Every structure is written in structure tokens, then in C-alpha cells.
Tab-separated table of C-alpha atoms and ligand atoms in Angstrom:
chain	number	residue	atom	x	y	z
A	1	MET	CA	-10.558	4.347	22.421
A	2	ALA	CA	-13.699	5.855	20.979
A	3	ALA	CA	-13.983	9.853	21.373
A	4	ILE	CA	-17.331	11.159	22.420
A	5	LEU	CA	-18.710	14.737	22.718
A	6	ILE	CA	-21.385	15.946	24.963
A	7	VAL	CA	-23.485	19.178	24.112
A	8	ASP	CA	-25.835	20.159	26.861
A	9	ASP	CA	-26.321	23.335	28.765
A	10	GLU	CA	-26.982	21.581	32.160
A	11	ALA	CA	-23.534	21.215	33.995
A	12	GLY	CA	-24.835	18.710	35.812
A	13	VAL	CA	-25.487	16.243	32.780
A	14	ARG	CA	-22.164	17.031	31.499
A	15	ALA	CA	-20.620	16.232	34.822
A	16	SER	CA	-22.607	12.966	35.626
A	17	LEU	CA	-22.582	11.706	32.093
A	18	GLY	CA	-19.060	12.790	31.497
A	19	GLY	CA	-18.427	10.745	34.556
A	20	ILE	CA	-19.765	7.587	33.731
A	21	LEU	CA	-18.720	7.655	30.425
A	22	ARG	CA	-15.138	8.153	31.217
A	23	ASP	CA	-15.418	5.192	33.639
A	24	GLU	CA	-16.310	2.846	30.693
A	25	GLY	CA	-12.829	4.040	29.159
A	26	TYR	CA	-14.071	6.557	26.463
A	27	VAL	CA	-12.443	9.771	25.582
A	28	VAL	CA	-15.033	12.545	26.789
A	29	ASP	CA	-15.285	16.190	26.128
A	30	ALA	CA	-18.246	18.530	26.884
A	31	VAL	CA	-19.512	21.986	25.661
A	32	ASP	CA	-22.751	23.955	26.728
A	33	SER	CA	-24.089	25.071	23.451
A	34	GLY	CA	-24.616	24.397	19.706
A	35	GLU	CA	-22.205	27.032	18.577
A	36	ALA	CA	-19.603	25.554	20.885
A	37	CYS	CA	-19.955	22.011	19.559
A	38	LEU	CA	-19.903	23.549	15.997
A	39	GLU	CA	-16.509	24.863	17.137
A	40	GLN	CA	-15.193	21.771	19.176
A	41	VAL	CA	-15.855	19.635	16.314
A	42	THR	CA	-13.032	21.158	14.093
A	43	ARG	CA	-10.658	20.569	16.880
A	44	ARG	CA	-10.570	16.812	16.745
A	45	SER	CA	-12.814	14.222	15.351
A	46	TYR	CA	-15.262	12.405	17.601
A	47	ASP	CA	-17.006	9.021	16.856
A	48	LEU	CA	-20.229	10.336	18.915
A	49	LEU	CA	-21.873	13.287	19.745
A	50	LEU	CA	-24.325	13.266	22.624
A	51	LEU	CA	-26.488	16.328	21.599
A	52	ASP	CA	-29.329	17.923	23.580
A	53	ILE	CA	-32.271	19.204	21.869
A	54	TRP	CA	-33.164	21.984	24.044
A	55	LEU	CA	-29.777	24.436	23.748
A	56	PRO	CA	-29.837	28.101	24.388
A	57	GLY	CA	-29.150	29.876	20.979
A	58	LEU	CA	-28.771	27.336	17.985
A	59	ASP	CA	-30.938	24.280	18.882
A	60	GLY	CA	-30.209	20.731	18.933
A	61	LEU	CA	-31.917	20.149	15.688
A	62	GLU	CA	-30.265	22.850	14.010
A	63	THR	CA	-27.077	22.120	15.529
A	64	LEU	CA	-27.521	18.602	13.826
A	65	ALA	CA	-28.348	20.057	10.248
A	66	ARG	CA	-25.354	21.739	10.181
A	67	LEU	CA	-23.044	19.085	11.244
A	68	ARG	CA	-24.494	17.084	8.276
A	69	GLU	CA	-23.948	20.205	6.164
A	70	ARG	CA	-20.252	19.709	7.065
A	71	HIS	CA	-20.165	16.381	6.606
A	72	ILE	CA	-19.103	15.497	10.190
A	73	GLU	CA	-19.383	11.828	10.007
A	74	ALA	CA	-19.514	11.227	13.894
A	75	GLN	CA	-22.556	9.214	15.232
A	76	VAL	CA	-25.049	11.261	16.907
A	77	ILE	CA	-27.440	10.439	19.810
A	78	MET	CA	-29.891	13.087	20.933
A	79	ILE	CA	-31.017	13.920	24.468
A	80	SER	CA	-34.405	14.991	24.721
A	81	GLY	CA	-35.965	16.523	27.443
A	82	HIS	CA	-39.358	16.124	28.958
A	83	GLY	CA	-41.972	16.525	26.392
A	84	SER	CA	-39.618	16.858	23.457
A	85	ILE	CA	-40.095	13.269	22.400
A	86	GLU	CA	-41.289	14.385	19.164
A	87	ASN	CA	-38.299	16.330	18.265
A	88	ALA	CA	-36.489	13.526	18.822
A	89	VAL	CA	-38.102	11.527	16.523
A	90	ARG	CA	-37.726	14.285	13.873
A	91	ALA	CA	-34.099	14.125	14.670
A	92	THR	CA	-33.818	10.420	14.008
A	93	LYS	CA	-34.975	11.252	10.693
A	94	LEU	CA	-32.222	14.001	9.820
A	95	GLY	CA	-29.826	11.109	10.622
A	96	ALA	CA	-29.617	10.821	14.287
A	97	PHE	CA	-28.849	7.016	15.245
A	98	ASP	CA	-30.983	7.031	18.440
A	99	PHE	CA	-32.375	9.466	21.595
A	100	ILE	CA	-32.331	9.144	25.437
A	101	GLU	CA	-34.750	10.517	27.475
A	102	LYS	CA	-34.077	12.849	30.359
A	103	PRO	CA	-33.961	11.915	33.421
A	104	LEU	CA	-30.821	9.799	31.945
A	105	PHE	CA	-30.904	6.245	33.137
A	106	LEU	CA	-27.599	4.493	33.373
A	107	GLU	CA	-28.237	1.309	31.640
A	108	LYS	CA	-30.211	2.309	28.617
A	109	THR	CA	-27.684	5.211	27.935
A	110	MET	CA	-24.899	3.082	28.063
A	111	LEU	CA	-26.990	0.405	25.775
A	112	VAL	CA	-27.474	3.198	23.251
A	113	VAL	CA	-24.101	4.587	23.503
A	114	ARG	CA	-22.505	1.102	22.452
A	115	ASN	CA	-24.855	0.140	19.760
A	116	ALA	CA	-23.998	3.524	18.207
A	117	LEU	CA	-20.541	3.115	18.382
A	118	ARG	CA	-20.722	-0.068	17.263
A	119	GLN	CA	-22.740	0.821	13.954
A	120	HIS	CA	-20.099	3.675	13.441
A	121	ARG	CA	-17.304	1.548	13.455
A	122	LEU	CA	-19.385	-0.833	11.192
A	123	GLU	CA	-20.116	1.919	8.687
A	124	GLU	CA	-16.161	2.966	8.870
A	125	GLU	CA	-14.943	-0.867	8.348
A	126	ASN	CA	-17.331	-1.150	5.577
A	127	ARG	CA	-16.302	2.004	3.826
A	128	ALA	CA	-12.557	0.586	3.970
A	129	LEU	CA	-13.847	-3.073	2.746
A	130	ARG	CA	-15.592	-1.401	-0.427
A	131	ALA	CA	-12.334	1.149	-1.218
A	132	ARG	CA	-10.321	-2.326	-0.997
A	133	VAL	CA	-10.149	-3.992	-4.499
A	134	ASP	CA	-11.893	-7.218	-4.104
A	135	ARG	CA	-8.821	-9.653	-5.318
A	136	GLN	CA	-7.557	-12.725	-4.573
A	137	PHE	CA	-4.468	-12.623	-2.653
A	138	VAL	CA	-2.764	-15.984	-3.655
A	139	MET	CA	0.852	-16.192	-3.980
A	140	VAL	CA	1.924	-18.528	-7.128
A	141	GLY	CA	5.188	-20.064	-7.098
A	142	GLU	CA	7.031	-23.047	-6.354
A	143	SER	CA	10.699	-21.898	-6.518
A	144	ALA	CA	12.918	-22.341	-3.807
A	145	LEU	CA	13.169	-18.138	-3.362
A	146	ILE	CA	9.224	-18.251	-3.588
A	147	GLN	CA	8.985	-21.085	-0.712
A	148	GLN	CA	11.718	-19.450	1.168
A	149	LEU	CA	9.375	-15.950	1.094
A	150	ARG	CA	6.457	-18.084	2.167
A	151	ALA	CA	8.299	-19.185	5.155
A	152	GLN	CA	9.437	-16.015	6.002
A	153	ILE	CA	5.884	-14.572	5.883
A	154	ALA	CA	4.645	-17.111	8.143
A	155	MET	CA	7.101	-16.553	11.027
A	156	ALA	CA	6.739	-12.945	10.474
A	157	ALA	CA	3.087	-12.654	10.542
A	158	PRO	CA	1.981	-13.622	14.084
A	159	THR	CA	4.615	-11.584	16.007
A	160	ASN	CA	3.488	-8.163	15.870
A	161	SER	CA	6.766	-6.942	14.830
A	162	ARG	CA	7.217	-4.393	12.071
A	163	VAL	CA	8.343	-5.626	8.778
A	164	LEU	CA	10.293	-3.839	5.989
A	165	ILE	CA	9.810	-5.218	2.593
A	166	SER	CA	12.250	-4.644	-0.213
A	167	GLY	CA	12.181	-5.473	-3.960
A	168	GLU	CA	12.123	-4.712	-7.497
A	169	ASN	CA	9.207	-2.809	-8.849
A	170	GLY	CA	6.089	-5.361	-9.427
A	171	THR	CA	7.993	-8.220	-7.567
A	172	GLY	CA	4.855	-8.471	-5.085
A	173	LYS	CA	5.660	-6.241	-1.952
A	174	GLU	CA	2.411	-5.657	-1.373
A	175	LEU	CA	1.018	-9.130	-1.984
A	176	VAL	CA	3.342	-10.135	0.534
A	177	ALA	CA	2.189	-7.075	3.029
A	178	ARG	CA	-1.318	-8.496	2.653
A	179	GLN	CA	-0.314	-12.019	3.490
A	180	ILE	CA	1.304	-10.931	6.525
A	181	HIS	CA	-1.437	-8.954	7.790
A	182	ALA	CA	-4.126	-12.000	6.727
A	183	LEU	CA	-1.985	-14.455	8.788
A	184	SER	CA	-1.541	-12.198	11.804
A	185	ASN	CA	-3.658	-11.807	14.804
A	186	ARG	CA	-4.949	-8.432	13.517
A	187	ARG	CA	-6.451	-9.981	10.333
A	188	ALA	CA	-10.108	-8.815	11.615
A	189	GLY	CA	-8.670	-5.434	11.837
A	190	PRO	CA	-8.079	-3.022	8.599
A	191	PHE	CA	-5.454	-3.265	6.378
A	192	VAL	CA	-4.809	0.309	5.416
A	193	GLU	CA	-2.467	1.064	2.510
A	194	VAL	CA	-0.724	4.381	2.073
A	195	ASN	CA	1.481	5.021	-1.138
A	196	CYS	CA	3.938	7.591	0.284
A	197	ALA	CA	5.008	8.217	-3.581
A	198	ALA	CA	1.682	9.137	-4.809
A	199	ILE	CA	0.745	11.947	-2.515
A	200	PRO	CA	1.796	15.018	-2.939
A	201	GLU	CA	4.451	16.429	-0.436
A	202	GLU	CA	2.125	18.896	1.430
A	203	LEU	CA	-0.729	16.451	1.704
A	204	ILE	CA	1.307	13.415	3.223
A	205	GLU	CA	0.927	14.503	6.758
A	206	SER	CA	-3.119	15.189	6.474
A	207	GLU	CA	-3.021	11.772	4.702
A	208	LEU	CA	-1.314	10.108	7.403
A	209	PHE	CA	-2.475	11.911	10.594
A	210	GLY	CA	-5.558	13.425	9.544
A	211	HIS	CA	-6.796	16.890	9.856
A	212	MET	CA	-8.943	19.057	11.568
A	213	LYS	CA	-11.187	21.280	9.269
A	214	GLY	CA	-9.709	24.655	8.360
A	215	ALA	CA	-6.292	23.478	9.188
A	216	PHE	CA	-4.997	24.287	5.781
A	217	THR	CA	-7.038	25.549	2.628
A	218	GLY	CA	-9.128	22.856	1.398
A	219	ALA	CA	-9.560	21.337	4.530
A	220	VAL	CA	-13.514	21.689	4.597
A	221	ALA	CA	-14.159	19.039	7.391
A	222	ASN	CA	-12.350	16.808	9.717
A	223	ARG	CA	-10.678	14.021	8.352
A	224	ARG	CA	-8.986	10.973	10.098
A	225	GLY	CA	-5.450	10.133	8.871
A	226	LYS	CA	-4.494	6.643	7.810
A	227	PHE	CA	-2.896	5.965	11.273
A	228	GLU	CA	-6.181	6.271	12.599
A	229	LEU	CA	-8.280	4.297	10.242
A	230	ALA	CA	-5.981	1.255	10.690
A	231	HIS	CA	-6.113	1.288	14.333
A	232	GLY	CA	-6.356	-2.477	15.524
A	233	GLY	CA	-5.059	-3.414	12.094
A	234	THR	CA	-2.204	-2.955	10.284
A	235	LEU	CA	-0.788	0.212	8.292
A	236	PHE	CA	1.148	-0.327	4.769
A	237	LEU	CA	3.807	2.342	4.076
A	238	ASP	CA	4.757	1.808	0.584
A	239	GLU	CA	7.310	3.375	-1.009
A	240	ILE	CA	8.839	4.824	2.219
A	241	ALA	CA	11.851	6.283	0.674
A	242	ASP	CA	9.493	8.778	-0.945
A	243	MET	CA	8.512	10.353	2.462
A	244	SER	CA	10.291	14.274	2.998
A	245	LEU	CA	12.688	14.344	6.008
A	246	LYS	CA	10.079	16.048	7.544
A	247	THR	CA	7.335	13.622	7.379
A	248	GLN	CA	9.716	10.896	8.308
A	249	ALA	CA	10.387	12.693	11.525
A	250	LYS	CA	6.811	12.648	12.424
A	251	VAL	CA	6.367	9.205	11.408
A	252	LEU	CA	9.082	8.197	13.325
A	253	ARG	CA	7.461	9.862	16.608
A	254	ALA	CA	4.271	8.079	15.895
A	255	LEU	CA	6.053	4.783	15.675
A	256	GLN	CA	7.857	5.532	19.041
A	257	GLU	CA	4.790	6.748	20.975
A	258	GLN	CA	2.057	5.321	19.105
A	259	VAL	CA	0.200	8.569	19.265
A	260	ILE	CA	-0.617	11.123	16.561
A	261	GLU	CA	-1.536	14.294	16.233
A	262	PRO	CA	-4.018	15.737	13.419
A	263	VAL	CA	-2.843	18.566	11.328
A	264	GLY	CA	-4.388	21.428	13.331
A	265	GLY	CA	-5.422	19.636	16.078
A	266	GLN	CA	-4.453	20.394	19.540
A	267	SER	CA	-4.677	16.933	21.172
A	268	SER	CA	-3.078	13.658	20.239
A	269	VAL	CA	-5.005	10.307	19.444
A	270	ARG	CA	-3.719	7.170	20.835
A	271	VAL	CA	-3.217	4.274	18.306
A	272	ASP	CA	-2.668	0.540	17.978
A	273	VAL	CA	-1.265	-0.146	14.624
A	274	ARG	CA	1.238	-2.469	13.257
A	275	VAL	CA	3.397	-0.919	10.502
A	276	ILE	CA	4.689	-2.716	7.420
A	277	ALA	CA	6.778	-0.714	5.248
A	278	ALA	CA	8.020	-1.374	1.452
A	279	THR	CA	10.488	-0.029	-0.795
A	280	ASN	CA	12.101	-0.307	-3.925
A	281	LYS	CA	15.214	1.518	-3.216
A	282	HIS	CA	18.549	0.886	-1.635
A	283	LEU	CA	17.586	2.282	2.099
A	284	ALA	CA	21.299	1.957	2.761
A	285	GLU	CA	22.435	4.366	0.090
A	286	GLU	CA	19.601	6.895	1.023
A	287	ILE	CA	20.660	7.057	4.381
A	288	ARG	CA	24.098	7.315	3.127
A	289	GLU	CA	22.993	10.330	0.808
A	290	GLY	CA	21.071	11.853	3.750
A	291	ARG	CA	17.988	11.455	2.260
A	292	PHE	CA	16.585	8.541	4.695
A	293	ARG	CA	16.708	8.842	8.719
A	294	GLU	CA	18.734	6.044	9.973
A	295	ASP	CA	16.788	6.117	13.185
A	296	LEU	CA	13.505	5.368	11.014
A	297	PHE	CA	14.942	2.599	9.346
A	298	PHE	CA	16.202	0.822	12.311
A	299	ARG	CA	12.410	1.218	13.728
A	300	LEU	CA	11.051	-0.019	10.464
A	301	ASN	CA	13.223	-2.860	9.705
A	302	VAL	CA	12.780	-5.233	12.776
A	303	ILE	CA	11.683	-7.988	10.204
A	304	PRO	CA	13.460	-7.548	6.756
A	305	ILE	CA	11.894	-9.550	4.046
A	306	SER	CA	13.274	-9.264	0.493
A	307	VAL	CA	11.077	-10.071	-2.616
A	308	PRO	CA	13.272	-11.731	-5.373
A	309	PRO	CA	12.999	-10.577	-9.078
A	310	LEU	CA	11.021	-12.651	-11.365
A	311	ARG	CA	13.968	-13.543	-13.475
A	312	GLU	CA	15.491	-15.488	-10.375
A	313	ARG	CA	12.429	-17.758	-9.955
A	314	GLY	CA	12.935	-20.020	-12.836
A	315	ASP	CA	9.720	-21.991	-13.653
A	316	ASP	CA	7.450	-19.696	-11.791
A	317	VAL	CA	7.634	-17.365	-14.686
A	318	VAL	CA	5.833	-20.079	-16.535
A	319	ARG	CA	3.381	-21.021	-13.533
A	320	LEU	CA	2.375	-17.507	-13.150
A	321	ALA	CA	1.767	-17.076	-16.568
A	322	ARG	CA	-0.465	-19.743	-16.503
A	323	HIS	CA	-2.144	-18.220	-13.385
A	324	PHE	CA	-2.784	-14.947	-14.880
A	325	VAL	CA	-4.160	-16.467	-18.108
A	326	SER	CA	-6.923	-18.331	-16.224
A	327	GLU	CA	-7.657	-15.588	-14.161
A	328	LEU	CA	-7.846	-13.199	-16.887
A	329	ALA	CA	-9.686	-15.050	-18.903
A	330	GLN	CA	-12.401	-15.842	-16.336
A	331	GLU	CA	-12.248	-11.955	-15.652
A	332	TYR	CA	-13.052	-11.199	-19.311
A	333	GLY	CA	-15.469	-14.183	-19.558
A	334	ARG	CA	-13.018	-15.633	-22.514
A	335	ARG	CA	-11.985	-19.230	-23.228
A	336	GLU	CA	-8.651	-19.916	-21.565
A	337	LYS	CA	-5.537	-20.372	-24.243
A	338	GLN	CA	-2.750	-22.934	-23.885
A	339	LEU	CA	1.056	-21.700	-23.685
A	340	SER	CA	2.917	-23.175	-26.562
A	341	PRO	CA	6.272	-24.718	-25.225
A	342	GLU	CA	8.383	-22.386	-27.193
A	343	ALA	CA	6.444	-19.266	-25.672
A	344	ALA	CA	6.400	-20.596	-22.462
A	345	ALA	CA	10.640	-20.829	-23.309
A	346	MET	CA	10.589	-17.318	-24.547
A	347	LEU	CA	8.927	-16.272	-21.111
A	348	ARG	CA	11.040	-17.910	-19.080
A	349	ALA	CA	14.207	-16.225	-20.665
A	350	PHE	CA	13.071	-12.595	-20.946
A	351	ARG	CA	14.424	-10.612	-18.038
A	352	TRP	CA	11.250	-9.160	-16.888
A	353	PRO	CA	12.641	-5.599	-15.627
A	354	GLY	CA	9.150	-4.994	-14.267
A	355	ASN	CA	8.483	-8.418	-12.820
A	356	VAL	CA	5.352	-9.870	-11.951
A	357	ARG	CA	3.325	-6.981	-12.782
A	358	GLU	CA	4.794	-6.766	-16.148
A	359	LEU	CA	4.375	-10.662	-16.860
A	360	ARG	CA	0.390	-9.881	-16.102
A	361	ASN	CA	0.312	-7.087	-18.559
A	362	VAL	CA	1.994	-9.157	-21.136
A	363	VAL	CA	-0.397	-12.139	-20.695
A	364	GLU	CA	-3.432	-9.526	-20.598
A	365	ARG	CA	-2.101	-8.278	-23.864
A	366	VAL	CA	-1.659	-11.417	-25.616
A	367	LEU	CA	-4.936	-12.741	-24.334
A	368	ILE	CA	-6.658	-9.772	-26.122
A	369	MET	CA	-4.622	-9.791	-29.267
A	370	ALA	CA	-3.764	-13.450	-30.028
A	371	PRO	CA	-6.221	-15.049	-32.499
A	372	GLY	CA	-6.009	-18.665	-32.039
A	373	ASN	CA	-6.444	-20.863	-28.778
A	374	THR	CA	-2.829	-21.138	-28.322
A	375	ILE	CA	-0.340	-18.601	-27.273
A	376	ALA	CA	2.390	-18.577	-29.711
A	377	GLU	CA	5.859	-17.324	-29.963
A	378	THR	CA	4.989	-15.177	-32.657
A	379	ASP	CA	2.321	-13.653	-30.403
A	380	LEU	CA	4.982	-12.548	-27.894
A	381	GLY	CA	6.990	-10.889	-30.938
A	382	PHE	CA	6.542	-7.407	-29.166
A	383	LEU	CA	8.664	-8.413	-26.079
A	384	GLU	CA	11.637	-8.000	-28.560
A	385	VAL	CA	10.476	-4.134	-28.754
A	386	VAL	CA	12.238	-3.995	-25.198
A	387	ALA	CA	15.035	-6.674	-26.271
A	388	PRO	CA	15.336	-6.049	-29.876
A	389	THR	CA	18.103	-8.611	-30.600
A	390	MET	CA	17.955	-10.766	-27.721
A	391	PHE	CA	15.462	-13.764	-29.359
A	392	ARG	CA	16.813	-13.484	-33.098
A	393	ASP	CA	19.254	-15.647	-34.830
A	394	ALA	CA	21.448	-14.782	-37.598
A	395	SER	CA	18.345	-15.004	-40.413
A	396	GLY	CA	16.465	-13.177	-38.424
A	397	ALA	CA	13.916	-16.052	-37.041
A	398	SER	CA	12.943	-15.591	-33.500
A	399	ILE	CA	14.547	-18.403	-31.227
A	400	VAL	CA	15.636	-19.072	-27.363
A	401	ARG	CA	18.800	-20.249	-27.514
A	402	PRO	CA	21.089	-21.444	-24.813
A	403	LEU	CA	23.061	-18.772	-22.893
A	404	HIS	CA	26.345	-19.660	-23.834
A	405	ASP	CA	25.988	-19.245	-27.220
A	406	ALA	CA	23.925	-15.704	-26.709
A	407	ARG	CA	27.118	-14.703	-24.675
A	408	ASP	CA	29.322	-15.844	-27.414
A	409	ASP	CA	27.500	-13.940	-29.828
A	410	TRP	CA	27.521	-10.844	-27.821
A	411	GLU	CA	31.240	-10.976	-26.905
A	412	ARG	CA	32.087	-11.626	-30.683
A	413	ASP	CA	29.952	-8.256	-31.749
A	414	TYR	CA	31.358	-6.157	-29.243
A	415	ILE	CA	34.970	-7.098	-29.663
A	416	LEU	CA	34.463	-6.884	-33.415
A	417	ALA	CA	33.073	-3.167	-32.867
A	418	THR	CA	35.975	-2.176	-30.680
A	419	LEU	CA	38.571	-3.455	-33.075
A	420	GLU	CA	36.899	-1.344	-35.665
A	421	ALA	CA	37.018	1.910	-33.742
A	422	CYS	CA	40.412	1.063	-33.090
A	423	GLU	CA	41.146	0.527	-36.786
A	424	GLY	CA	41.937	-3.064	-36.030
A	425	ASN	CA	44.983	-2.361	-33.644
A	426	ILE	CA	44.878	-5.274	-31.126
A	427	SER	CA	47.139	-3.416	-28.475
A	428	LYS	CA	44.793	-0.559	-28.267
A	429	THR	CA	41.520	-2.883	-28.271
A	430	ALA	CA	43.130	-4.939	-25.255
A	431	GLU	CA	43.780	-1.732	-23.715
A	432	MET	CA	40.270	-0.100	-24.146
A	433	LEU	CA	38.765	-3.779	-23.061
A	434	ASP	CA	40.989	-3.819	-20.377
A	435	VAL	CA	42.251	-7.418	-20.883
A	436	GLU	CA	45.763	-8.612	-21.571
A	437	ARG	CA	46.539	-8.655	-25.139
A	438	SER	CA	47.441	-12.522	-25.080
A	439	ASN	CA	44.077	-13.256	-23.610
A	440	LEU	CA	42.283	-10.875	-26.243
A	441	TYR	CA	44.015	-13.018	-29.121
A	442	LYS	CA	42.728	-16.390	-27.514
A	443	LYS	CA	39.084	-15.146	-27.222
A	444	MET	CA	39.123	-14.066	-30.625
A	445	ARG	CA	40.219	-17.136	-31.735
A	446	SER	CA	37.734	-19.106	-29.954
A	447	LEU	CA	35.136	-17.006	-30.878
A	448	GLY	CA	36.398	-17.274	-34.594
A	449	ILE	CA	37.251	-13.775	-35.383
A	450	GLY	CA	39.265	-13.472	-38.195
A	451	PRO	CA	42.938	-12.810	-38.511
A	452	ALA	CA	43.723	-8.680	-37.588
A	453	ARG	CA	46.773	-6.632	-37.944
A	454	GLU	CA	49.407	-7.435	-35.120
A	455	ASN	CA	50.891	-4.007	-33.868
B	1	LIG	N1	3.599	-14.632	-6.435
B	1	LIG	C1	2.531	-14.221	-6.868
B	1	LIG	N2	1.511	-14.817	-7.136
B	1	LIG	C2	0.560	-14.446	-8.040
B	1	LIG	N3	0.379	-12.743	-8.161
B	1	LIG	C3	1.429	-11.970	-8.040
B	1	LIG	C4	2.537	-12.786	-7.354
B	1	LIG	N4	3.499	-11.746	-7.118
B	1	LIG	C5	2.984	-10.581	-7.567
B	1	LIG	N5	1.347	-10.799	-8.178
B	1	LIG	C6	0.570	-9.858	-8.551
B	1	LIG	O1	1.336	-8.901	-9.448
B	1	LIG	C7	0.988	-7.762	-9.259
B	1	LIG	C8	2.267	-6.609	-8.567
B	1	LIG	O2	2.292	-7.170	-7.317
B	1	LIG	P1	2.511	-5.831	-6.223
B	1	LIG	O3	1.469	-4.844	-6.440
B	1	LIG	O4	2.432	-6.788	-5.002
B	1	LIG	O5	4.001	-5.713	-6.359
B	1	LIG	P2	4.617	-4.575	-6.116
B	1	LIG	O6	6.225	-4.960	-5.479
B	1	LIG	O7	3.969	-3.947	-4.837
B	1	LIG	O8	4.764	-3.724	-6.711
B	1	LIG	P3	5.433	-1.819	-7.175
B	1	LIG	O9	6.710	-2.019	-6.969
B	1	LIG	O10	4.901	-1.840	-8.538
B	1	LIG	O11	4.417	-1.126	-6.201
B	1	LIG	C9	-0.320	-7.796	-8.603
B	1	LIG	O12	-1.439	-7.833	-9.189
B	1	LIG	C10	-0.152	-8.856	-7.784
B	1	LIG	O13	-1.184	-9.449	-7.183
B	2	LIG	MG1	3.550	-1.910	-4.448
């Protein structure tokens, strides 16, 4: 619920206005001077200030000016006494949203308050939207694993349950999280992302829970945390295994009680947030090593979804490559290029340690670097930097071969190298490779490895 601060030196106004607003369900605090107002806004963040123009000491206009100086983003409505309309108009020029006149009429007051809060919320949403990269969130893929993933997303999305997404780097964990949000009942609410690995340890709590001005060096203004910004929507906690145990304890508490406490604040804020978490680590191992709280794991892991590595998705590699070719060509205003069958086969055979993200980068690079209208296998030569001999035959030409042949070559090289290290001694070689001597013989014969010294 929205938080409102009343600033008025008349106790009667504080009491009656406060009562009415509380009845409407708002969280209301009240102070009696401009000085007290400037102090109070450092204790918690408000959505709206009702600020009297006539105040002893610092008057309403000066208070407003100082609030703006300090980048307090709350909406402000001026309360003007008799004959101070002119000042109220000046205040709106200083950035006040509107003014109401004493004596206060219930209906008019409520109307202005509601408008101000709606405007405030729109502004905040707008900011969040603009900050979000404006991309299409389509999920490309027809493989069995991706169809299964889609089904899991569709089932999880409307439930409001917490979801824990696991998968290697670049597999599309964030995309999955965004899809769950987009298919959920919270889709009109915000989707807020926090990359726990990218935020320095000493800032993560303030990032998640917000802070009050002066809570620590550098906290020059009140700031809302991501939990609060995600109110009514979804909070995506990325790379959760990178949170310290201390932060994990606080996150656990926020999840259990659905309330958060800004750093340096004295009161807690109730939040309605669905949490989707993601990790590329094995949390079971992190728990065993004492780096991740088991109780937090159980809280987060209500619905587990695992995103498969790209190398297990078969032809999806090629589909994704074509998708990125047309997406990126459009982005750069260039002509689309075709993918030669050999190039497609090469992409499909590659192991993609960086998964979809890496594939996208490769496509981007090829679009920029490859000269013709077709992407040929030679344009993908640089993939061999990552896998030097994987795609070469004996003559050094670039090819993609059946897995069986590639495996034979590799085994042959490995056995020959071990034999050499053992100076041709078969017994020793068998021992090093941990295979039976007779099996090693058989293997060598089938791989066409020449006669060796037998002893
Ligand atoms: N199935 C897919 N279809 C289309 N684009 C995809 C697909 N999967 C991933 N992408 C794109 O690949 C890139 C990486 O995906 P995303 O950021 O979701 O992965 P991630 O698992 O969160 O990666 P990281 O581990 O690096 O954080 C993004 O640009 C995303 O849009
Ligand atoms: Mg990610």
C-alpha cells in the first residue's frame, strides 16, 4: 500500500486527514514542521507528501525546494490556507502535483490524493519500462527438450509459486523467467531483475531492500530496493549462488514474511512479490560446502525448471542460428545471409560451451565478417580456435565427420601417446590406461595400431 506523509502544524488537520487516509488503507505518518518532514523522509520512503504551505520555521515552499534538491521522488500535494492560493500555484511550478485548500473537503481531497498516487505509480512503471531493454522474448526451438521446457513454463506461470531455474551459462534462463512472468497473472506488474553476482557484496542489501538517506556513506537519498520495485509483479534473482550467507538470511526472511526492511530504516514494508531465481551452479554442492542455505533452497525451489544445454537440442542449433541471422540482419539493416549446409552441420557439431549466448555472438561475428551472401564453413573457421583439431581431417582440411570416426581418431592418438610415454611397454600402458592387457591389444588391432613390443 502507498505510504503518505502529512506535514501540517495544526494537530486537528493531522488527526482528521490522517484518519481518513488510514481508513482508505494508506500507510500514514504525520509531522508538524518542514524540518521534521526533511528528517522523516530519511527514515522511510513515501509515495506522497501532503505539505502545508504555512508552517512555522521552514515554510512549505522552502521545504519543497529542499526535497527536490535531495532528489526525494515522492509526489507532493500542497495544502493551502486561506489566501495562500498564489503560493500554491507557485508550488506547482516547483514540481508539486496539485494543491488542496483549507478547509479540506473529503471528496476533493481523496480525488487529488488518488490522482497523485496514480501519476506517481505511472512514472515509476515508466522508468522501469524504459530501463528494460526493448527486445522480443521469443523462444526458438522444436526439439523434444524445448517442447518439454515450454510445457513446464506454461504449467508454472499461472501458479504464483516460486520457481528455481537452473542451467549452464547462456542457455536462456532469463528468457524462461521473462516468459513465466509474461504468462502469469502478474504480467501487468513489473518484472524486476537483480544479478546477485554483479553487485558488490556491501551493496547487495541496499539493492534488494532499499536504503534510507545517510544509512551509509554514499546513501545521499532514499532509495527503493528491488523487492519494493517488484511489488505486484515478479522479482528475478539471477545467480543466487553468489549471495553471501548474510544476504541469504535476509532474503529468506523477506520470503517467509513478505516484508522487507530498508537498510537504515526503522519500519518494515509489506511487499507482494513472486520470486523466480536462477543459478548455473549445482546448489546441492553449494549446500554441502556450506555456501548456500538449505532452508533458502527449499523456499526457492518450489517448482524446479532446468534449461538444457544447447548441444543436447539437436537441430535447434540451426534453427536458432537462422533466427539470429534474421534478427541481427534486421537490427543492422543488412541483407540476410543463407547458411550453407556444411556451415549448418558445423554449427550443429560444435559443443557450444557458452550455449545460446555464444551462438548468437558467433552469428553476429559472421554477419559482420563474412563477405558473401552465404555463410560458408570457411567463415566459421574461427570456431576451431576453441576446438583446434576437432574439425580437421589428416590433410588439415576442415570437415565434420561421423562421431564414430572422430572417436576412433582420438582414441588412437591417445593410446599411441601413452605407448610412447611407456616406451612401447604394453603392460605398463594397459596399467596406465586402466584396461586389461588383452583388451588393449584388441583395441589397438581394431584401430590399426602397428605391432608393439610385447613384454
Ligand atoms: N530458445 C531461445 N530462442 C531465442 N533466443 C534465445 C533462446 N535462448 C536464449 N536466447 C537468447 O540468448 C541470449 C542468452 O539468453 P539468457 O540471457 O536468457 O541466458 P542465461 O541462461 O540467463 O545466460 P547467463 O547464464 O549468461 O546469464 C539472450 O540474448 C536470449 O534472448
Ligand atoms: Mg542470465
